[in-house]
Tab-separated table of C-alpha atoms in Angstrom:
chain	number	residue	atom	x	y	z
A	1	UNK	CA	14.479	-32.316	-25.225
A	2	UNK	CA	14.583	-29.162	-23.104
A	3	UNK	CA	13.825	-29.379	-19.412
A	4	UNK	CA	10.986	-27.788	-17.515
A	5	UNK	CA	13.211	-24.920	-16.325
A	6	UNK	CA	13.474	-23.831	-19.962
A	7	UNK	CA	9.953	-24.730	-21.136
A	8	UNK	CA	7.624	-24.178	-18.161
A	9	UNK	CA	4.463	-23.828	-20.221
A	10	UNK	CA	2.872	-24.163	-23.682
A	11	UNK	CA	3.540	-20.537	-24.609
A	12	UNK	CA	7.265	-20.925	-24.098
A	13	UNK	CA	7.156	-24.247	-25.944
A	14	UNK	CA	5.569	-22.496	-28.931
A	15	UNK	CA	8.158	-19.702	-28.747
A	16	UNK	CA	10.996	-22.226	-28.656
A	17	UNK	CA	9.566	-24.155	-31.559
A	18	UNK	CA	9.155	-20.986	-33.622
A	19	UNK	CA	12.683	-19.835	-32.779
A	20	UNK	CA	14.110	-23.215	-33.751
A	21	UNK	CA	12.249	-23.122	-37.071
A	22	UNK	CA	13.554	-19.616	-37.760
A	23	UNK	CA	17.121	-20.686	-36.925
A	24	UNK	CA	16.824	-23.666	-39.218
A	25	UNK	CA	15.391	-21.573	-42.068
A	26	UNK	CA	18.099	-18.930	-41.869
A	27	UNK	CA	21.118	-21.193	-41.418
A	28	UNK	CA	20.193	-24.449	-43.061
A	29	UNK	CA	17.300	-24.083	-45.489
A	30	UNK	CA	18.336	-20.770	-47.071
A	31	UNK	CA	22.135	-20.740	-46.732
A	32	UNK	CA	22.643	-24.525	-46.340
A	33	UNK	CA	25.517	-23.719	-43.987
A	34	UNK	CA	28.002	-26.384	-42.851
A	35	UNK	CA	26.675	-29.020	-45.263
A	36	UNK	CA	28.165	-32.421	-44.494
A	37	UNK	CA	29.071	-31.682	-40.857
A	38	UNK	CA	27.231	-33.793	-38.310
A	39	UNK	CA	25.271	-32.063	-35.571
A	40	UNK	CA	24.481	-28.904	-37.534
A	41	UNK	CA	20.735	-29.306	-36.982
A	42	UNK	CA	21.247	-29.727	-33.251
A	43	UNK	CA	23.467	-26.652	-33.234
A	44	UNK	CA	20.650	-24.548	-34.754
A	45	UNK	CA	18.280	-25.894	-32.081
A	46	UNK	CA	20.833	-24.989	-29.409
A	47	UNK	CA	21.003	-21.409	-30.665
A	48	UNK	CA	17.244	-21.096	-30.467
A	49	UNK	CA	17.208	-22.622	-26.979
A	50	UNK	CA	19.919	-20.246	-25.821
A	51	UNK	CA	17.950	-17.256	-27.178
A	52	UNK	CA	14.760	-18.359	-25.375
A	53	UNK	CA	16.731	-19.033	-22.187
A	54	UNK	CA	18.203	-15.536	-22.364
A	55	UNK	CA	14.695	-14.094	-22.807
A	56	UNK	CA	13.568	-15.910	-19.665
A	57	UNK	CA	16.726	-15.029	-17.715
A	58	UNK	CA	17.619	-18.700	-17.313
A	59	UNK	CA	21.297	-19.178	-16.424
A	60	UNK	CA	23.321	-21.413	-18.721
A	61	UNK	CA	25.936	-22.183	-16.063
A	62	UNK	CA	24.904	-24.313	-13.113
A	63	UNK	CA	26.775	-26.053	-10.327
A	64	UNK	CA	30.029	-27.767	-11.209
A	65	UNK	CA	30.349	-31.431	-10.315
A	66	UNK	CA	32.443	-32.092	-7.215
A	67	UNK	CA	34.215	-34.911	-9.038
A	68	UNK	CA	36.691	-33.557	-11.570
A	69	UNK	CA	37.369	-34.938	-15.028
A	70	UNK	CA	40.448	-36.656	-13.655
A	71	UNK	CA	41.462	-37.453	-10.090
A	72	UNK	CA	44.841	-38.793	-9.039
A	73	UNK	CA	44.505	-42.367	-7.898
A	74	UNK	CA	41.022	-42.735	-9.355
A	75	UNK	CA	41.596	-41.898	-13.035
A	76	UNK	CA	39.010	-40.452	-15.360
A	77	UNK	CA	35.477	-39.925	-14.094
A	78	UNK	CA	32.773	-42.400	-15.102
A	79	UNK	CA	31.015	-39.631	-17.024
A	80	UNK	CA	34.090	-38.991	-19.169
A	81	UNK	CA	34.605	-42.683	-19.873
A	82	UNK	CA	30.946	-43.270	-20.729
A	83	UNK	CA	30.649	-40.152	-22.896
A	84	UNK	CA	33.813	-40.843	-24.894
A	85	UNK	CA	33.189	-44.558	-25.427
A	86	UNK	CA	29.517	-44.371	-26.300
A	87	UNK	CA	29.893	-41.305	-28.513
A	88	UNK	CA	32.551	-43.184	-30.464
A	89	UNK	CA	30.320	-46.246	-30.625
A	90	UNK	CA	27.282	-44.241	-31.749
A	91	UNK	CA	29.233	-42.534	-34.501
A	92	UNK	CA	30.746	-45.840	-35.670
A	93	UNK	CA	27.390	-47.650	-35.675
A	94	UNK	CA	25.711	-44.875	-37.638
A	95	UNK	CA	28.308	-44.665	-40.404
A	96	UNK	CA	28.550	-48.489	-40.484
A	97	UNK	CA	24.804	-48.737	-41.002
A	98	UNK	CA	24.908	-46.083	-43.719
A	99	UNK	CA	27.781	-47.634	-45.606
A	100	UNK	CA	26.940	-51.307	-45.264
A	101	UNK	CA	23.198	-51.249	-45.952
A	102	UNK	CA	21.760	-51.890	-49.403
A	103	UNK	CA	18.488	-50.311	-48.339
A	104	UNK	CA	18.226	-46.630	-49.308
A	105	UNK	CA	16.207	-45.872	-46.167
A	106	UNK	CA	18.859	-47.315	-43.804
A	107	UNK	CA	21.618	-45.495	-45.705
A	108	UNK	CA	19.919	-42.158	-45.023
A	109	UNK	CA	21.851	-40.286	-42.254
A	110	UNK	CA	18.732	-39.224	-40.345
A	111	UNK	CA	17.220	-42.700	-40.340
A	112	UNK	CA	20.501	-44.359	-39.416
A	113	UNK	CA	20.915	-41.986	-36.487
A	114	UNK	CA	17.346	-42.667	-35.400
A	115	UNK	CA	17.891	-46.443	-35.489
A	116	UNK	CA	21.056	-46.175	-33.357
A	117	UNK	CA	19.324	-43.862	-30.892
A	118	UNK	CA	16.306	-46.159	-30.620
A	119	UNK	CA	18.485	-49.227	-30.003
A	120	UNK	CA	20.310	-47.337	-27.261
A	121	UNK	CA	17.049	-46.325	-25.586
A	122	UNK	CA	15.758	-49.913	-25.701
A	123	UNK	CA	18.812	-51.855	-24.586
A	124	UNK	CA	20.976	-49.511	-22.465
A	125	UNK	CA	20.030	-48.948	-18.827
A	126	UNK	CA	22.380	-46.062	-18.090
A	127	UNK	CA	20.780	-42.728	-19.130
A	128	UNK	CA	24.210	-41.209	-19.678
A	129	UNK	CA	25.140	-44.033	-22.065
A	130	UNK	CA	21.851	-43.592	-23.958
A	131	UNK	CA	22.475	-39.875	-24.370
A	132	UNK	CA	26.078	-40.463	-25.404
A	133	UNK	CA	25.198	-43.108	-27.999
A	134	UNK	CA	22.552	-40.845	-29.506
A	135	UNK	CA	24.884	-37.839	-29.456
A	136	UNK	CA	27.554	-39.889	-31.198
A	137	UNK	CA	25.093	-40.843	-33.913
A	138	UNK	CA	24.943	-37.174	-34.898
A	139	UNK	CA	28.673	-37.301	-35.685
A	140	UNK	CA	27.931	-40.397	-37.771
A	141	UNK	CA	25.610	-38.333	-39.952
A	142	UNK	CA	28.601	-36.423	-41.408
A	143	UNK	CA	29.560	-36.674	-45.052
A	144	UNK	CA	32.630	-38.970	-45.069
A	145	UNK	CA	34.616	-36.890	-47.526
A	146	UNK	CA	33.923	-33.727	-45.510
A	147	UNK	CA	34.858	-35.213	-42.128
A	148	UNK	CA	37.883	-37.172	-43.300
A	149	UNK	CA	39.393	-34.816	-45.876
A	150	UNK	CA	37.626	-31.471	-45.493
A	151	UNK	CA	36.145	-31.912	-48.947
A	152	UNK	CA	33.297	-29.436	-48.780
A	153	UNK	CA	30.426	-29.957	-51.231
A	154	UNK	CA	30.969	-27.778	-54.301
A	155	UNK	CA	34.649	-27.346	-53.473
A	156	UNK	CA	36.213	-30.655	-54.503
A	157	UNK	CA	39.788	-31.611	-53.668
A	158	UNK	CA	41.946	-34.226	-55.414
A	159	UNK	CA	40.382	-37.651	-55.005
A	160	UNK	CA	41.517	-39.872	-52.133
A	161	UNK	CA	40.905	-43.555	-51.657
A	162	UNK	CA	38.370	-44.320	-48.939
A	163	UNK	CA	39.018	-47.653	-47.197
A	164	UNK	CA	36.878	-49.134	-44.431
A	165	UNK	CA	39.431	-48.874	-41.596
A	166	UNK	CA	40.286	-45.151	-42.000
A	167	UNK	CA	36.593	-44.404	-42.564
A	168	UNK	CA	35.338	-46.062	-39.407
A	169	UNK	CA	38.383	-44.956	-37.438
A	170	UNK	CA	37.854	-41.327	-38.408
A	171	UNK	CA	34.216	-41.364	-37.369
A	172	UNK	CA	34.961	-43.118	-34.074
A	173	UNK	CA	37.720	-40.588	-33.306
A	174	UNK	CA	35.461	-37.637	-34.067
A	175	UNK	CA	32.777	-39.210	-31.904
A	176	UNK	CA	35.219	-39.642	-29.034
A	177	UNK	CA	36.200	-35.972	-29.274
A	178	UNK	CA	32.542	-34.968	-29.216
A	179	UNK	CA	32.039	-37.159	-26.145
A	180	UNK	CA	34.950	-35.516	-24.363
A	181	UNK	CA	33.514	-32.060	-25.148
A	182	UNK	CA	30.121	-33.125	-23.812
A	183	UNK	CA	31.721	-34.524	-20.649
A	184	UNK	CA	33.588	-31.278	-20.055
A	185	UNK	CA	30.336	-29.278	-20.270
A	186	UNK	CA	28.671	-31.613	-17.758
A	187	UNK	CA	31.514	-31.393	-15.258
A	188	UNK	CA	31.721	-27.612	-15.712
A	189	UNK	CA	27.982	-27.133	-15.193
A	190	UNK	CA	27.269	-25.724	-18.664
A	191	UNK	CA	23.794	-26.204	-20.145
A	192	UNK	CA	22.795	-29.029	-17.832
A	193	UNK	CA	19.319	-30.116	-16.776
A	194	UNK	CA	17.886	-30.602	-20.283
A	195	UNK	CA	19.090	-28.072	-22.823
A	196	UNK	CA	17.686	-28.596	-26.318
A	197	UNK	CA	20.320	-29.073	-28.998
A	198	UNK	CA	23.245	-29.544	-26.636
A	199	UNK	CA	24.088	-33.077	-27.844
A	200	UNK	CA	23.996	-31.886	-31.430
A	201	UNK	CA	26.201	-28.898	-30.593
A	202	UNK	CA	28.808	-31.141	-28.982
A	203	UNK	CA	28.724	-33.437	-32.004
A	204	UNK	CA	29.113	-30.406	-34.290
A	205	UNK	CA	32.050	-29.141	-32.279
A	206	UNK	CA	33.628	-32.602	-32.211
A	207	UNK	CA	33.549	-32.796	-35.991
A	208	UNK	CA	35.213	-29.387	-36.347
A	209	UNK	CA	37.895	-30.195	-33.775
A	210	UNK	CA	38.650	-33.453	-35.560
A	211	UNK	CA	38.841	-31.684	-38.884
A	212	UNK	CA	41.093	-29.001	-37.357
A	213	UNK	CA	43.467	-31.651	-36.082
A	214	UNK	CA	43.470	-33.284	-39.502
A	215	UNK	CA	44.271	-29.995	-41.232
A	216	UNK	CA	47.121	-29.301	-38.775
A	217	UNK	CA	48.623	-32.724	-39.499
A	218	UNK	CA	48.362	-32.156	-43.265
A	219	UNK	CA	50.053	-28.759	-43.001
A	220	UNK	CA	52.838	-30.224	-40.881
A	221	UNK	CA	53.397	-32.974	-43.451
A	222	UNK	CA	53.504	-30.476	-46.302
A	223	UNK	CA	56.068	-28.363	-44.472
A	224	UNK	CA	58.130	-31.438	-43.693
A	225	UNK	CA	58.086	-32.509	-47.341
A	226	UNK	CA	59.093	-29.010	-48.474
A	227	UNK	CA	62.096	-29.074	-46.148
């Protein structure tokens, strides 16, 4: 998904592909890092893209948008609104498809994300909305127990009931956070113009921010109960 300024020829394309494979092997295949957190594959692709960009002396910061995130009298920018809403929708649709389908293929996170992304590409006219919906689907690939409760695989916590409303609400909220992060990077001029892995990185960051907020709330409740 990188633009021509990053991949000007076949040689660079091969270099980027090899770097992405190496990043995946080291972080995912061997160490299986961040299991259950949506966007981790995109984040590895982003690291490889950033390394290749550095090798080619391509700047990662471009021109900032003249329109700010928020303007008095005009409210939030259309980019912020589109990114937040469609990221939340993409995350919700992906986890909904995974949880509601009886078909093993549709319940698979990768396939569910692909279905949501394809539907967006076919039926949405706004390119920003298409990107946001697909980026949100990466959040929807998260493991529910990991996103909602920080229950990392292999490190179980006391069981918690998982109802539909908290489940879908958690994924939509994490998707909205990812969308806000993505909108901030666009307005600030970071990694624009086609930067491979950026949507996945924003989804990955959104999941961690959501989990961080959840942990902070839990700590506050524990302190309140102790007092």
